[in-house]
Coordinates of N, CA and C and ligand atoms in Angstrom, one line a residue:
M22 N 0.8 -1.2 0.0 CA 0.0 0.0 0.0 C 0.9 1.2 0.0
I23 N 0.9 1.9 1.1 CA 1.8 3.1 1.3 C 3.0 2.7 2.0
I24 N 4.1 3.4 1.8 CA 5.4 3.1 2.5 C 5.2 3.3 4.0
P25 N 5.6 2.4 4.8 CA 5.5 2.6 6.2 C 6.3 3.8 6.7
V26 N 5.7 4.5 7.7 CA 6.4 5.7 8.2 C 7.8 5.4 8.8
R27 N 7.9 4.3 9.5 CA 9.2 3.9 10.1 C 9.6 2.6 9.6
C28 N 10.9 2.4 9.6 CA 11.5 1.1 9.3 C 11.0 0.1 10.3
F29 N 10.6 -1.1 9.9 CA 10.0 -2.1 10.8 C 11.1 -2.6 11.8
S30 N 12.3 -2.7 11.3 CA 13.4 -3.3 12.2 C 14.0 -2.3 13.2
C31 N 14.4 -1.1 12.7 CA 15.2 -0.2 13.6 C 14.3 1.0 14.0
G32 N 13.2 1.3 13.4 CA 12.4 2.4 13.9 C 12.7 3.7 13.3
K33 N 13.7 3.8 12.4 CA 14.1 5.1 11.8 C 12.9 5.6 10.9
P34 N 12.6 6.9 11.0 CA 11.6 7.4 10.1 C 12.1 7.4 8.7
I35 N 11.3 6.8 7.7 CA 11.8 6.7 6.4 C 10.8 7.3 5.3
A36 N 9.6 7.4 5.7 CA 8.5 7.7 4.7 C 8.7 9.1 4.0
Q37 N 9.4 10.0 4.7 CA 9.6 11.3 4.1 C 10.5 11.3 2.9
H38 N 11.3 10.2 2.7 CA 12.2 10.1 1.6 C 11.5 9.4 0.4
W39 N 10.3 8.9 0.6 CA 9.8 8.0 -0.5 C 9.5 8.8 -1.8
E40 N 9.0 10.0 -1.7 CA 8.7 10.8 -2.9 C 10.0 11.1 -3.7
E41 N 11.0 11.5 -3.0 CA 12.2 11.9 -3.7 C 12.8 10.6 -4.3
Y42 N 12.7 9.5 -3.6 CA 13.3 8.2 -4.1 C 12.6 7.8 -5.4
T43 N 11.3 7.8 -5.4 CA 10.6 7.4 -6.7 C 10.8 8.4 -7.8
E44 N 10.9 9.7 -7.5 CA 11.2 10.7 -8.5 C 12.5 10.4 -9.2
R45 N 13.5 10.2 -8.3 CA 14.9 9.9 -8.8 C 15.0 8.6 -9.6
L46 N 14.2 7.6 -9.1 CA 14.2 6.3 -9.8 C 13.7 6.5 -11.3
K47 N 12.7 7.4 -11.4 CA 12.1 7.7 -12.8 C 13.2 8.3 -13.7
N48 N 14.1 9.0 -13.0 CA 15.2 9.6 -13.8 C 16.4 8.7 -14.0
N49 N 16.1 7.4 -13.8 CA 17.1 6.4 -14.1 C 18.4 6.4 -13.2
E50 N 18.2 7.0 -12.0 CA 19.3 6.9 -11.0 C 19.4 5.5 -10.4
K51 N 20.5 5.1 -9.9 CA 20.7 3.8 -9.3 C 20.1 3.9 -7.9
P52 N 19.3 2.9 -7.5 CA 18.7 2.9 -6.1 C 19.7 3.0 -5.0
G53 N 20.9 2.3 -5.1 CA 21.9 2.4 -4.1 C 22.4 3.8 -3.9
K54 N 22.6 4.5 -5.0 CA 23.1 5.9 -4.9 C 22.1 6.8 -4.3
I55 N 20.8 6.6 -4.7 CA 19.8 7.5 -4.1 C 19.7 7.3 -2.6
M56 N 19.7 6.0 -2.1 CA 19.6 5.7 -0.7 C 20.8 6.2 0.1
D57 N 22.0 6.2 -0.6 CA 23.2 6.7 0.1 C 23.0 8.2 0.3
D58 N 22.5 8.9 -0.7 CA 22.2 10.4 -0.6 C 21.2 10.7 0.4
L59 N 20.2 9.8 0.6 CA 19.1 10.1 1.5 C 19.5 9.8 2.9
G60 N 20.7 9.2 3.1 CA 21.1 8.8 4.5 C 20.5 7.5 5.0
L61 N 20.1 6.7 4.1 CA 19.6 5.3 4.5 C 20.8 4.4 4.4
E62 N 21.4 4.1 5.5 CA 22.7 3.4 5.5 C 22.4 1.9 5.9
R63 N 21.5 1.7 6.9 CA 21.3 0.3 7.4 C 20.6 -0.5 6.3
Y64 N 20.9 -1.8 6.2 CA 20.3 -2.6 5.2 C 18.8 -2.9 5.6
C65 N 18.4 -2.8 6.9 CA 17.0 -3.0 7.2 C 16.2 -1.8 6.6
C66 N 16.7 -0.6 6.6 CA 16.0 0.5 6.0 C 16.0 0.4 4.5
R67 N 17.1 0.0 3.9 CA 17.2 0.0 2.5 C 16.2 -1.1 1.9
Q68 N 16.1 -2.2 2.6 CA 15.1 -3.2 2.1 C 13.7 -2.7 2.1
M69 N 13.4 -1.8 3.0 CA 12.0 -1.2 3.1 C 11.7 -0.5 1.7
F70 N 12.7 0.1 1.2 CA 12.5 0.8 -0.1 C 12.6 -0.1 -1.3
L71 N 13.6 -1.0 -1.2 CA 13.8 -1.9 -2.4 C 12.6 -2.9 -2.5
G72 N 12.0 -3.3 -1.4 CA 11.0 -4.3 -1.4 C 9.6 -3.8 -1.5
H73 N 9.5 -2.4 -1.5 CA 8.1 -1.9 -1.4 C 7.5 -1.8 -2.8
V74 N 6.2 -2.3 -2.9 CA 5.4 -2.2 -4.1 C 4.2 -1.2 -3.8
E75 N 4.2 -0.2 -4.6 CA 3.1 0.8 -4.4 C 1.8 0.4 -5.0
L76 N 0.9 0.0 -4.2 CA -0.4 -0.6 -4.7 C -1.6 0.4 -4.5
F77 N -1.3 1.6 -4.0 CA -2.4 2.4 -3.6 C -3.3 2.8 -4.8
D78 N -2.7 3.1 -5.9 CA -3.5 3.5 -7.1 C -4.3 2.3 -7.6
L79 N -3.8 1.1 -7.5 CA -4.5 -0.1 -8.0 C -5.7 -0.4 -7.1
T80 N -5.4 -0.4 -5.8 CA -6.5 -0.8 -4.9 C -7.6 0.3 -4.7
A81 N -7.2 1.6 -5.1 CA -8.1 2.7 -5.0 C -9.3 2.6 -6.0
Q82 N -9.1 1.7 -7.0 CA -10.1 1.5 -8.0 C -11.3 0.7 -7.5
F83 N -11.1 -0.1 -6.4 CA -12.1 -1.0 -5.9 C -12.7 -0.4 -4.6
R84 N -13.8 0.3 -4.8 CA -14.5 0.9 -3.7 C -15.7 0.2 -3.3
K85 N -16.1 0.3 -2.1 CA -17.4 -0.3 -1.6 C -18.5 0.6 -2.2
S86 N -19.5 0.0 -2.7 CA -20.6 0.8 -3.3 C -21.9 0.6 -2.4
Ligands
ZN17 ZN1 16.1 0.3 9.6

């Protein structure tokens, strides 16, 4: 769905970086370089970004009527 506000493992707030991360991904930057710039050093935080699938726009199509 939406990126979790904090890293599940260490509790570091990460959600504020999501928009910049996806924007820079669209500009064909390497994920590792982006996360280095954003200060995401621990691999627990990095996996939150690498493993995240944004499903909000897909699930938003299915509303209760
Ligand atoms: Zn973490």
